[in-house]
Coordinates of C-alpha atoms in Angstrom, one line a residue:
M1 CA 97.3 129.3 55.8
N2 CA 95.1 126.4 54.9
K3 CA 96.8 124.2 57.5
R4 CA 95.6 120.5 57.9
I5 CA 93.8 120.0 61.2
K6 CA 94.3 116.8 63.1
I7 CA 91.2 114.7 63.6
F8 CA 91.1 115.1 67.3
Q9 CA 91.4 118.9 66.9
S10 CA 88.6 119.1 64.4
I11 CA 85.3 120.7 65.5
H12 CA 83.6 117.7 63.7
F13 CA 85.3 115.4 66.1
K14 CA 84.6 117.6 69.1
I15 CA 80.8 117.8 68.4
V16 CA 80.6 114.0 68.3
I17 CA 82.6 113.7 71.5
V18 CA 80.4 116.2 73.2
F19 CA 77.2 114.4 72.1
V20 CA 78.7 111.0 73.2
F21 CA 79.9 112.5 76.5
L22 CA 76.5 114.0 77.2
L23 CA 74.8 110.8 76.3
I24 CA 77.2 108.8 78.7
V25 CA 76.6 111.3 81.4
A26 CA 72.8 111.2 80.9
L27 CA 72.8 107.3 80.8
E28 CA 75.0 107.1 83.9
I29 CA 72.6 109.4 85.8
I30 CA 69.6 107.6 84.5
G31 CA 71.1 104.2 84.9
A32 CA 72.2 104.9 88.5
Y33 CA 68.7 106.1 89.5
F34 CA 66.9 103.5 87.5
V35 CA 68.9 100.6 88.9
G36 CA 68.7 102.0 92.5
Q37 CA 65.0 102.5 92.2
L38 CA 64.6 99.0 90.6
E39 CA 66.6 97.4 93.3
T40 CA 64.6 99.0 96.0
Q41 CA 61.3 98.2 94.4
M42 CA 62.0 94.5 93.7
V43 CA 63.5 93.9 97.2
D44 CA 60.5 95.6 98.8
N45 CA 58.2 93.6 96.6
F46 CA 60.0 90.3 97.5
Q47 CA 60.0 91.2 101.2
E48 CA 56.3 92.2 101.1
Q49 CA 55.5 88.9 99.4
M50 CA 57.3 87.0 102.1
R51 CA 55.5 88.9 104.7
L52 CA 52.1 88.2 103.2
R53 CA 52.9 84.5 103.1
V54 CA 54.2 84.6 106.7
G55 CA 51.0 86.4 107.7
F56 CA 48.9 83.7 106.1
L57 CA 50.9 81.0 107.9
D58 CA 50.6 83.0 111.1
N59 CA 46.8 83.0 110.9
N60 CA 46.8 79.2 110.4
L61 CA 49.2 78.6 113.2
Q62 CA 47.5 80.5 115.9
P63 CA 44.7 78.0 116.6
L64 CA 47.2 75.2 116.7
L65 CA 49.6 76.9 119.1
K66 CA 46.7 77.6 121.5
K67 CA 46.2 73.7 121.8
P68 CA 49.7 72.3 121.6
D69 CA 48.6 69.2 123.4
S70 CA 46.2 68.2 120.6
K71 CA 46.7 64.8 119.0
N72 CA 47.5 66.0 115.5
F73 CA 49.4 69.1 116.5
E74 CA 52.9 68.1 115.0
S75 CA 51.4 66.7 111.8
D76 CA 49.2 69.9 111.3
V77 CA 52.2 72.1 111.8
R78 CA 54.3 70.0 109.4
R79 CA 51.5 70.1 106.8
L80 CA 51.2 73.9 107.0
L81 CA 54.9 74.3 106.7
T82 CA 55.0 71.9 103.8
D83 CA 52.3 73.9 102.1
F84 CA 54.2 77.2 102.9
S85 CA 57.4 76.1 101.3
A86 CA 58.1 77.7 98.1
K87 CA 61.0 78.2 95.6
N88 CA 62.7 81.0 97.4
V89 CA 62.2 79.7 100.9
I90 CA 65.3 78.1 102.3
K91 CA 64.0 77.3 105.7
A92 CA 60.8 77.9 107.7
E93 CA 60.6 77.1 111.5
V94 CA 57.9 77.4 114.1
I95 CA 59.1 77.9 117.6
D96 CA 56.7 78.1 120.5
G97 CA 56.7 80.4 123.4
K98 CA 59.2 78.3 125.4
Y99 CA 61.8 78.4 122.6
Y100 CA 61.1 74.8 121.4
I101 CA 61.0 74.1 117.7
V102 CA 57.6 72.6 116.9
G103 CA 58.0 72.4 113.1
T104 CA 60.4 72.9 110.3
S105 CA 60.2 72.9 106.5
D106 CA 63.7 71.6 105.6
Y107 CA 62.8 68.0 106.7
Q108 CA 65.3 68.2 109.6
E109 CA 62.9 66.1 111.8
N110 CA 65.7 65.7 114.4
M111 CA 65.3 69.4 115.1
V112 CA 61.7 69.2 116.2
G113 CA 61.4 69.3 120.0
R114 CA 64.7 71.0 120.5
K115 CA 65.2 74.5 121.9
S116 CA 66.1 77.1 119.3
T117 CA 69.5 78.8 119.9
D118 CA 68.8 81.4 117.3
F119 CA 69.4 84.9 118.8
D120 CA 66.9 86.6 116.5
V121 CA 64.3 84.1 117.6
K122 CA 64.9 84.8 121.3
Q123 CA 64.9 88.5 120.6
A124 CA 61.5 88.4 118.8
L125 CA 59.9 86.3 121.6
L126 CA 61.2 88.8 124.2
V127 CA 60.2 92.0 122.4
G128 CA 57.2 90.6 120.6
S129 CA 58.1 92.4 117.3
E130 CA 59.3 91.5 113.8
I131 CA 63.0 91.1 113.2
T132 CA 64.6 91.2 109.7
R133 CA 68.2 90.7 108.7
Q134 CA 70.1 90.1 105.4
Y135 CA 73.4 88.2 105.2
S136 CA 75.4 86.1 102.9
D137 CA 75.4 82.3 103.1
E138 CA 79.0 81.2 103.7
S139 CA 78.5 77.9 101.8
T140 CA 76.9 79.3 98.7
N141 CA 77.9 82.9 99.0
E142 CA 74.3 83.8 98.2
R143 CA 72.4 86.5 99.9
V144 CA 69.7 85.4 102.4
W145 CA 66.9 87.5 103.8
K146 CA 65.8 86.4 107.3
L147 CA 62.4 87.3 108.8
V148 CA 61.4 86.4 112.3
V149 CA 57.8 87.2 113.0
P150 CA 56.1 86.7 116.5
I151 CA 52.8 84.8 116.6
I152 CA 50.5 86.9 118.8
S153 CA 47.1 85.8 119.9
D154 CA 44.1 88.0 120.2
D155 CA 44.8 88.8 123.8
N156 CA 48.3 89.9 122.8
K157 CA 50.0 86.9 124.1
V158 CA 53.1 85.7 122.2
L159 CA 52.4 82.2 121.3
G160 CA 55.6 81.6 119.4
V161 CA 57.6 82.9 116.3
I162 CA 57.9 82.0 112.7
N163 CA 61.6 82.0 111.6
L164 CA 61.8 82.4 107.8
E165 CA 65.0 82.4 105.7
S166 CA 64.5 83.1 102.0
N167 CA 66.9 83.2 99.1
I168 CA 66.8 86.8 97.8
E169 CA 69.7 86.3 95.4
S170 CA 67.2 85.7 92.6
V171 CA 65.9 89.2 93.0
Y172 CA 69.5 90.6 92.5
D173 CA 69.9 88.2 89.5
Q174 CA 66.8 89.8 88.0
I175 CA 68.2 93.2 88.7
N176 CA 71.5 92.3 87.0
D177 CA 69.7 91.0 84.0
I178 CA 67.6 94.2 83.7
T179 CA 70.9 96.2 84.2
L180 CA 72.5 94.3 81.4
I181 CA 69.5 94.9 79.1
F182 CA 69.7 98.6 80.0
F183 CA 73.4 98.6 79.3
R184 CA 72.9 97.0 75.9
A185 CA 70.2 99.5 75.1
S186 CA 72.5 102.2 76.1
M187 CA 75.2 101.0 73.8
I188 CA 72.7 100.9 70.9
A189 CA 71.7 104.4 71.8
A190 CA 75.3 105.5 71.9
V191 CA 75.9 104.1 68.4
V192 CA 72.7 105.7 67.1
T193 CA 73.8 109.0 68.9
V194 CA 77.3 108.9 67.3
I195 CA 75.7 108.4 63.8
L196 CA 73.2 111.2 64.5
A197 CA 76.0 113.4 65.9
L198 CA 78.1 112.8 62.8
F199 CA 75.2 114.0 60.6
I200 CA 74.5 117.0 63.0
S201 CA 78.1 117.9 63.3
R202 CA 78.4 117.7 59.5
A203 CA 75.5 120.0 59.1
I204 CA 77.2 122.4 61.5
T205 CA 80.7 122.1 60.2
K206 CA 80.0 122.1 56.5
P207 CA 79.0 125.8 56.4
I208 CA 81.8 126.6 58.8
S209 CA 84.2 124.9 56.5
E210 CA 82.9 126.8 53.6
M211 CA 83.2 130.0 55.5
K212 CA 86.8 129.1 56.4
K213 CA 87.6 128.5 52.7
Q214 CA 86.0 131.8 51.8
A215 CA 88.0 133.6 54.6
I216 CA 91.3 132.0 53.2
Q217 CA 90.3 133.1 49.6
M218 CA 89.6 136.7 51.0
A219 CA 93.0 136.7 52.7
E220 CA 94.7 135.7 49.4
G221 CA 92.7 138.5 47.6
D222 CA 90.1 136.4 45.8
Y223 CA 86.6 137.8 46.6
S224 CA 84.7 136.0 43.8
G225 CA 83.5 133.1 45.9
Q226 CA 80.2 133.0 47.9
V227 CA 79.3 130.8 50.9
K228 CA 76.2 128.7 50.3
I229 CA 73.4 129.5 52.7
Y230 CA 71.7 126.3 54.0
G231 CA 69.1 127.9 56.2
Q232 CA 67.9 131.0 58.1
D233 CA 69.4 129.9 61.5
E234 CA 72.5 131.5 63.1
L235 CA 74.8 129.7 60.7
G236 CA 72.9 130.9 57.7
Q237 CA 72.9 134.4 59.0
L238 CA 76.7 134.0 59.6
S239 CA 77.1 132.8 56.1
L240 CA 75.2 135.8 54.8
A241 CA 77.3 138.1 57.0
V242 CA 80.5 136.5 55.5
N243 CA 79.2 137.1 51.9
N244 CA 78.4 140.7 52.8
L245 CA 81.8 141.0 54.4
S246 CA 83.5 139.7 51.2
T247 CA 81.7 142.2 49.1
K248 CA 82.5 145.1 51.5
V249 CA 86.1 144.0 51.7
E250 CA 86.3 143.7 48.0
E251 CA 84.9 147.2 47.5
A252 CA 87.2 148.6 50.2
Q253 CA 90.2 146.8 48.6
E254 CA 89.3 148.2 45.2
S255 CA 89.0 151.7 46.7
T256 CA 92.3 151.2 48.6
E257 CA 94.0 149.9 45.5
A258 CA 92.7 152.8 43.5
E259 CA 93.9 155.3 46.0
R260 CA 97.3 153.4 46.2
R261 CA 97.6 153.6 42.4
R262 CA 96.6 157.2 42.4
L263 CA 99.2 157.9 45.1
D264 CA 101.8 155.9 43.2
G265 CA 101.0 157.9 40.1
V266 CA 101.2 161.2 42.0
L267 CA 104.5 160.2 43.6
A268 CA 105.9 158.8 40.4
H269 CA 105.1 162.0 38.4
M270 CA 106.0 164.5 41.1
S271 CA 108.9 166.8 40.2
D272 CA 109.9 166.7 43.9
G273 CA 111.3 163.7 45.8
V274 CA 109.2 162.1 48.5
V275 CA 110.6 159.9 51.3
A276 CA 108.3 158.4 54.0
T277 CA 109.5 156.5 57.1
D278 CA 108.0 154.5 59.9
R279 CA 108.1 155.6 63.5
R280 CA 111.7 154.2 63.8
G281 CA 113.0 156.3 60.9
K282 CA 113.2 153.4 58.4
V283 CA 112.3 154.3 54.9
V284 CA 109.0 152.6 53.7
I285 CA 108.1 154.8 50.7
I286 CA 110.4 156.6 48.2
N287 CA 109.5 157.8 44.7
E288 CA 111.6 157.6 41.6
T289 CA 112.4 161.3 41.7
A290 CA 113.9 160.9 45.2
L291 CA 115.9 157.9 44.0
D292 CA 117.3 159.9 41.1
L293 CA 118.1 162.9 43.2
L294 CA 119.8 160.8 45.9
N295 CA 121.4 158.5 43.3
L296 CA 120.1 155.4 45.1
T297 CA 118.2 152.2 44.2
Q298 CA 114.9 151.3 45.8
D299 CA 116.2 148.0 47.1
Y300 CA 118.9 149.8 49.0
A301 CA 116.7 152.7 50.2
L302 CA 113.8 150.7 51.6
G303 CA 114.6 149.7 55.2
H304 CA 117.5 152.0 55.7
S305 CA 117.4 155.0 58.1
I306 CA 116.4 158.3 56.5
L307 CA 119.4 159.8 58.3
E308 CA 121.8 157.5 56.2
I309 CA 120.2 158.1 52.8
L310 CA 120.2 161.9 53.5
K311 CA 123.8 161.7 54.8
I312 CA 122.9 163.7 58.0
E313 CA 123.4 160.9 60.6
H314 CA 126.5 162.8 62.0
H315 CA 124.5 166.0 62.5
F316 CA 121.0 165.0 63.5
T317 CA 119.1 162.2 65.3
F318 CA 115.7 161.0 64.2
R319 CA 114.2 162.4 67.4
Q320 CA 115.6 165.8 66.5
L321 CA 114.0 165.7 63.0
L322 CA 110.6 164.7 64.8
E323 CA 110.9 167.6 67.3
T324 CA 112.3 170.4 65.2
Q325 CA 111.2 169.5 61.5
E326 CA 113.8 172.0 60.3
E327 CA 114.2 172.8 56.6
L328 CA 117.6 171.5 55.5
I329 CA 119.9 172.3 52.6
L330 CA 121.5 169.1 51.4
D331 CA 124.6 168.9 49.1
F332 CA 124.8 165.8 47.0
S333 CA 127.3 167.2 44.5
T334 CA 129.9 165.0 42.8
E335 CA 132.8 165.7 40.5
E336 CA 130.5 165.1 37.5
N337 CA 127.3 166.7 38.7
E338 CA 126.3 169.5 41.0
V339 CA 123.2 168.7 43.1
T340 CA 121.7 170.8 45.8
L341 CA 118.5 169.8 47.5
R342 CA 116.1 171.4 50.1
G343 CA 114.5 169.0 52.4
E344 CA 111.1 169.8 54.1
F345 CA 110.0 167.6 56.9
S346 CA 106.5 166.9 58.3
L347 CA 105.0 164.4 60.7
I348 CA 102.8 161.4 59.9
Q349 CA 100.3 161.7 62.9
R350 CA 97.1 159.7 63.7
E351 CA 94.0 161.3 65.1
T352 CA 95.0 160.1 68.6
G353 CA 98.3 162.1 68.3
F354 CA 100.5 159.0 67.9
I355 CA 103.4 159.7 65.5
S356 CA 103.7 157.0 63.1
G357 CA 106.4 158.3 60.9
L358 CA 108.0 161.2 59.0
V359 CA 107.7 162.6 55.4
C360 CA 110.5 164.4 53.7
V361 CA 109.9 166.3 50.5
L362 CA 113.1 167.0 48.5
H363 CA 113.2 170.0 46.2
D364 CA 116.0 170.1 43.5
I365 CA 117.3 173.7 43.9
T366 CA 120.4 173.2 42.0
E367 CA 119.4 175.4 39.2
Q368 CA 118.1 178.0 41.7
E369 CA 121.3 178.0 43.6
K370 CA 123.2 178.2 40.3
V371 CA 121.1 181.1 39.1
E372 CA 121.4 182.8 42.5
R373 CA 125.1 182.3 42.4
E374 CA 125.3 183.5 38.8
R375 CA 123.3 186.6 39.8
R376 CA 125.6 187.4 42.6
D377 CA 128.6 186.8 40.3
F378 CA 126.9 188.9 37.6
V379 CA 126.3 191.8 39.9
S380 CA 129.9 191.5 41.2
N381 CA 131.3 191.3 37.6
V382 CA 129.2 194.2 36.3
S383 CA 130.1 196.3 39.3
H384 CA 133.7 195.4 38.9
E385 CA 133.7 196.0 35.0
L386 CA 132.0 199.3 35.4
R387 CA 134.2 200.4 38.3
T388 CA 137.4 199.9 36.4
P389 CA 136.7 202.3 33.5
L390 CA 134.8 204.7 35.8
T391 CA 137.9 204.9 38.1
S392 CA 140.1 205.4 35.1
M393 CA 137.9 208.2 33.7
R394 CA 137.7 209.8 37.1
S395 CA 141.5 209.9 37.4
Y396 CA 141.9 211.4 34.0
L397 CA 139.1 213.9 34.5
E398 CA 140.6 214.9 37.9
A399 CA 143.9 215.4 36.2
L400 CA 142.3 217.5 33.5
N401 CA 140.4 219.5 36.1
D402 CA 143.6 220.2 38.0
G403 CA 145.1 221.9 34.9
A404 CA 146.2 219.2 32.6
W405 CA 143.7 220.5 30.0
K406 CA 146.1 223.4 29.5
D407 CA 148.9 221.1 28.3
P408 CA 148.5 220.7 24.5
E409 CA 150.3 217.4 24.5
I410 CA 148.8 215.6 27.5
A411 CA 145.1 216.8 27.3
P412 CA 144.3 215.1 23.9
K413 CA 145.7 211.8 25.2
F414 CA 143.7 212.0 28.4
L415 CA 140.6 212.8 26.4
A416 CA 141.2 209.9 24.1
V417 CA 141.5 207.4 27.0
T418 CA 138.3 208.8 28.5
Q419 CA 136.5 208.4 25.2
E420 CA 137.8 204.8 24.8
E421 CA 136.6 203.9 28.4
T422 CA 133.3 205.5 27.6
D423 CA 132.9 203.5 24.4
R424 CA 133.8 200.3 26.2
M425 CA 131.1 201.1 28.8
I426 CA 128.6 201.7 26.1
R427 CA 129.4 198.5 24.4
M428 CA 129.1 196.7 27.8
I429 CA 125.8 198.2 28.5
S430 CA 124.5 197.4 25.0
D431 CA 125.7 193.8 25.3
L432 CA 123.9 193.6 28.8
L433 CA 120.8 195.0 27.2
N434 CA 120.9 192.5 24.4
L435 CA 121.4 189.6 26.9
S436 CA 118.5 191.0 29.0
R437 CA 116.2 191.0 26.0
M438 CA 117.2 187.5 25.1
D439 CA 116.6 186.2 28.6
A440 CA 113.2 187.9 28.7
G441 CA 112.3 186.5 25.3
K442 CA 111.8 189.9 23.8
D443 CA 114.6 189.6 21.2
V444 CA 112.7 188.2 18.2
L445 CA 114.7 186.7 15.3
S446 CA 114.1 188.0 11.8
L447 CA 114.5 184.7 10.0
E448 CA 115.1 184.4 6.3
Y449 CA 116.8 181.9 4.0
V450 CA 120.4 183.0 3.6
N451 CA 123.2 181.5 1.6
I452 CA 125.5 180.7 4.5
N453 CA 128.5 180.5 2.2
E454 CA 128.2 184.0 1.1
L455 CA 127.4 185.3 4.5
F456 CA 130.4 183.7 6.0
S457 CA 132.6 184.9 3.1
H458 CA 131.2 188.4 3.6
V459 CA 132.4 188.4 7.3
L460 CA 135.8 187.0 6.4
N461 CA 136.3 189.5 3.5
R462 CA 135.7 192.4 6.0
F463 CA 138.3 191.0 8.4
D464 CA 140.7 190.6 5.4
M465 CA 140.3 194.3 4.6
M466 CA 140.8 195.2 8.3
I467 CA 144.1 193.2 8.4
Q468 CA 145.3 194.7 5.2
S469 CA 144.5 198.3 6.3
N470 CA 146.4 197.8 9.5
D471 CA 149.6 199.9 9.3
K472 CA 151.4 198.1 12.2
P473 CA 154.7 196.6 11.3
E474 CA 153.9 193.2 12.6
K475 CA 153.4 190.4 10.2
P476 CA 149.7 190.3 9.3
F477 CA 147.3 187.4 10.1
V478 CA 146.3 184.9 7.4
I479 CA 142.7 183.9 7.0
K480 CA 142.3 180.5 5.4
R481 CA 139.0 179.3 3.9
E482 CA 137.9 175.7 3.6
F483 CA 134.3 175.8 2.3
T484 CA 132.1 173.2 0.8
K485 CA 131.5 173.7 -3.0
R486 CA 127.8 173.4 -2.6
D487 CA 125.7 176.4 -1.8
L488 CA 124.0 176.0 1.5
W489 CA 120.7 177.9 2.3
V490 CA 119.9 178.2 6.0
E491 CA 117.1 180.0 7.7
V492 CA 118.7 182.4 10.0
D493 CA 118.7 186.0 11.3
A494 CA 121.6 187.4 9.2
D495 CA 122.5 190.3 11.4
K496 CA 122.7 188.3 14.6
M497 CA 124.7 185.5 12.9
I498 CA 127.1 188.2 11.6
Q499 CA 127.4 189.4 15.2
V500 CA 128.3 185.9 16.3
M501 CA 130.9 185.5 13.6
D502 CA 132.4 188.9 14.4
N503 CA 132.7 188.0 18.1
I504 CA 134.5 184.8 17.3
M505 CA 136.8 186.3 14.7
N506 CA 137.7 189.2 17.0
N507 CA 138.7 186.7 19.7
A508 CA 140.7 184.7 17.2
I509 CA 142.6 187.8 16.1
K510 CA 143.0 189.2 19.6
Y511 CA 144.4 186.0 21.1
S512 CA 146.5 184.7 18.2
P513 CA 150.2 185.6 17.7
A514 CA 151.2 188.1 14.9
G515 CA 151.4 186.3 11.6
G516 CA 149.2 183.4 12.8
T517 CA 146.7 181.5 10.5
I518 CA 143.0 181.5 11.3
T519 CA 141.3 178.6 9.5
C520 CA 137.6 178.9 8.7
R521 CA 135.7 175.9 7.6
L522 CA 132.1 175.3 6.4
V523 CA 130.8 171.8 6.0
E524 CA 127.5 170.0 5.6
T525 CA 126.2 167.0 7.6
H526 CA 123.0 165.1 7.2
N527 CA 120.9 167.5 9.2
S528 CA 123.1 170.6 10.1
V529 CA 125.6 173.1 8.8
V530 CA 128.9 173.3 10.8
L531 CA 131.0 176.5 10.8
S532 CA 134.4 176.4 12.6
I533 CA 137.0 179.1 13.2
A534 CA 140.4 177.8 14.4
D535 CA 143.4 179.9 15.6
E536 CA 146.9 179.3 16.6
G537 CA 146.8 181.1 19.9
L538 CA 147.6 180.2 23.4
G539 CA 144.5 178.1 23.8
V540 CA 142.2 177.6 26.8
P541 CA 143.1 175.4 29.7
K542 CA 141.0 172.3 29.9
K543 CA 139.4 173.3 33.2
D544 CA 138.2 176.6 31.8
I545 CA 136.6 175.2 28.6
P546 CA 133.2 174.6 30.3
H547 CA 133.1 178.2 31.4
V548 CA 134.2 180.2 28.3
F549 CA 130.5 180.9 27.4
D550 CA 129.7 182.3 30.9
R551 CA 129.2 186.0 31.3
F552 CA 132.2 188.1 32.1
F553 CA 134.4 185.0 32.0
R554 CA 138.0 185.6 30.9
V555 CA 140.9 183.2 30.7
D556 CA 143.4 186.0 30.8
K557 CA 141.6 188.9 32.5
A558 CA 144.3 191.5 32.4
R559 CA 145.0 191.0 28.7
A560 CA 141.3 190.8 27.7
R561 CA 140.5 193.9 29.6
S562 CA 143.5 195.8 28.1
M563 CA 142.2 194.9 24.6
G564 CA 138.8 196.5 25.4
G565 CA 136.8 193.2 25.7
T566 CA 133.5 193.2 27.8
G567 CA 133.5 189.5 28.6
L568 CA 130.0 189.1 27.2
G569 CA 130.6 188.4 23.5
L570 CA 130.7 184.6 23.7
A571 CA 127.7 184.6 26.1
I572 CA 125.7 186.5 23.5
S573 CA 127.0 184.2 20.8
K574 CA 125.8 181.2 22.7
E575 CA 122.3 182.7 23.3
V576 CA 121.9 183.7 19.6
V577 CA 123.0 180.2 18.3
Q578 CA 120.7 178.4 20.8
K579 CA 117.8 180.7 19.8
H580 CA 118.4 179.4 16.2
G581 CA 118.1 175.8 17.5
G582 CA 121.8 175.3 17.0
K583 CA 124.8 174.5 19.2
I584 CA 128.1 176.2 19.8
W585 CA 131.1 174.6 21.5
L586 CA 134.9 174.9 21.9
E587 CA 137.8 172.5 21.4
S588 CA 141.1 173.7 22.6
A589 CA 144.6 172.8 23.8
E590 CA 147.1 175.0 25.5
N591 CA 149.9 176.5 23.4
V592 CA 148.2 174.9 20.3
G593 CA 145.2 176.9 19.6
S594 CA 141.4 177.0 19.9
T595 CA 138.6 176.0 17.5
F596 CA 135.0 177.3 17.9
F597 CA 132.3 175.3 16.2
I598 CA 128.8 176.4 15.3
A599 CA 126.2 173.9 14.2
L600 CA 122.9 175.2 12.7
P601 CA 119.8 173.2 11.7
Y602 CA 119.8 172.5 7.9
V603 CA 117.3 170.9 5.6
P604 CA 118.7 170.5 2.0
Y605 CA 116.6 171.8 -0.9
E606 CA 116.6 170.5 -4.4
E607 CA 116.6 173.0 -7.2
D608 CA 113.0 172.3 -8.3
E609 CA 111.7 173.1 -4.9
W610 CA 112.7 176.7 -5.4
E611 CA 110.8 177.0 -8.6

């Protein structure tokens, strides 16, 4: 920005040139007028002087020309002409009324007595008036002023004429000398003027240069400098104005910077994504949340069309967004992540009505959509799960109502089925109420330190008794224990943890083949206790593993329903474990088996800590 200025472009140079130009113009005007007036004055003075001398000669010649026959006439005329001759007089002649030359001053005695052939002389004798003429001498190339004056007597009779030729070149030489002196004085004045102009221009340009430097510093963001004030004139007031401007701009810049930082802070910490464009639809502002939601980088997003980054270029134009400002649901889901966004648009409009851009606010509604979808699925599943036993009960009750109650063999079976379906609905509703309380945060845990080894063994012992009391002919299940030898005390709600273990053990028994082995393990890590229950059943397909803890999810719906399952056991187990601060997950392979893991927070205690 601080570009070097050439010397002839500098205001310093221009001020000097203006001063010199004005001086030259002034000197030209003054010189022309002065020389013209000087020339006129000197020429008039020379001619007036010559006329006075001729007048004096005229007065002396009149008595002589009245008596041309006197004895001493020629000698008296010659004497007068000799006395009349001066430095500037080239020739002086006296001609009588008959055109005869009676005397001359140039010592050409042979001309005396001859008639004059001079036209100006004849003209002066005829008209009786003065004749003047200026011409250049061909031999010397000098200017000659000629004066022909008639000699008139008292009775107005023309007695003769005086023909005077004078060298006026000396007058012009004096004029040239004076002009040369004036020119030299002008040159000296020009030099002095240039020097003064340099000082004056420096006095003018120095504060201007300082103001320029301050303006450059202001443009670069440095407002610390101040322009020196050299006086109270216009430049001083301008310097003061620049200093005030620098202060005002610094304050405005600080205010703008503070607002920008505030805006950046707001945008950076907003939970919603914000995208702003210019009037052509190019992205100029985008916050980190929007970059994360759209899975973009800032370098890529800035400068690209908002239609491209929102992936709606095939459905909308930027003009349509400006005109309609519709709310859009945008799907940015991938195979790994599910992302659903809601875009709300508004105009960036000036007070004049000029539209300078568009703002899009992106809301992440993935969870909302997921909850809404789960709610719809939940209502559908509950309706379906309740409709099936109710339909079955209605069928049996209608049969009983139609007379089957009279049959002693069929009636008890129908009533047993009805009771089983009623029990299943009661269990389902109980499970739903439990989940509802957990979701609402009303289900408070009754925590106590429990020996998890004994608690787990207690659950497994109960299942051992159930297996042994089963009178079915199939080969019974085998429950295998692999526990750590160390007693582990964990702060849990014993009843709810028993419910979790029961759910998983019931699933292991339901979905394992007869005679299968169920392996139960209990191990300790550096900060948790891990329980695992592994079966040798059909396993869960890999695509279904992420959904096994969803409500009403069943891998084999027909078989699970026939076994009386509600589809809520694992969902309740997950809620309980998470409320304990733990984690539950599944590892499974088809036709190999499934293993459920439960990790609970654990802080080991030394024996002296219990004392």
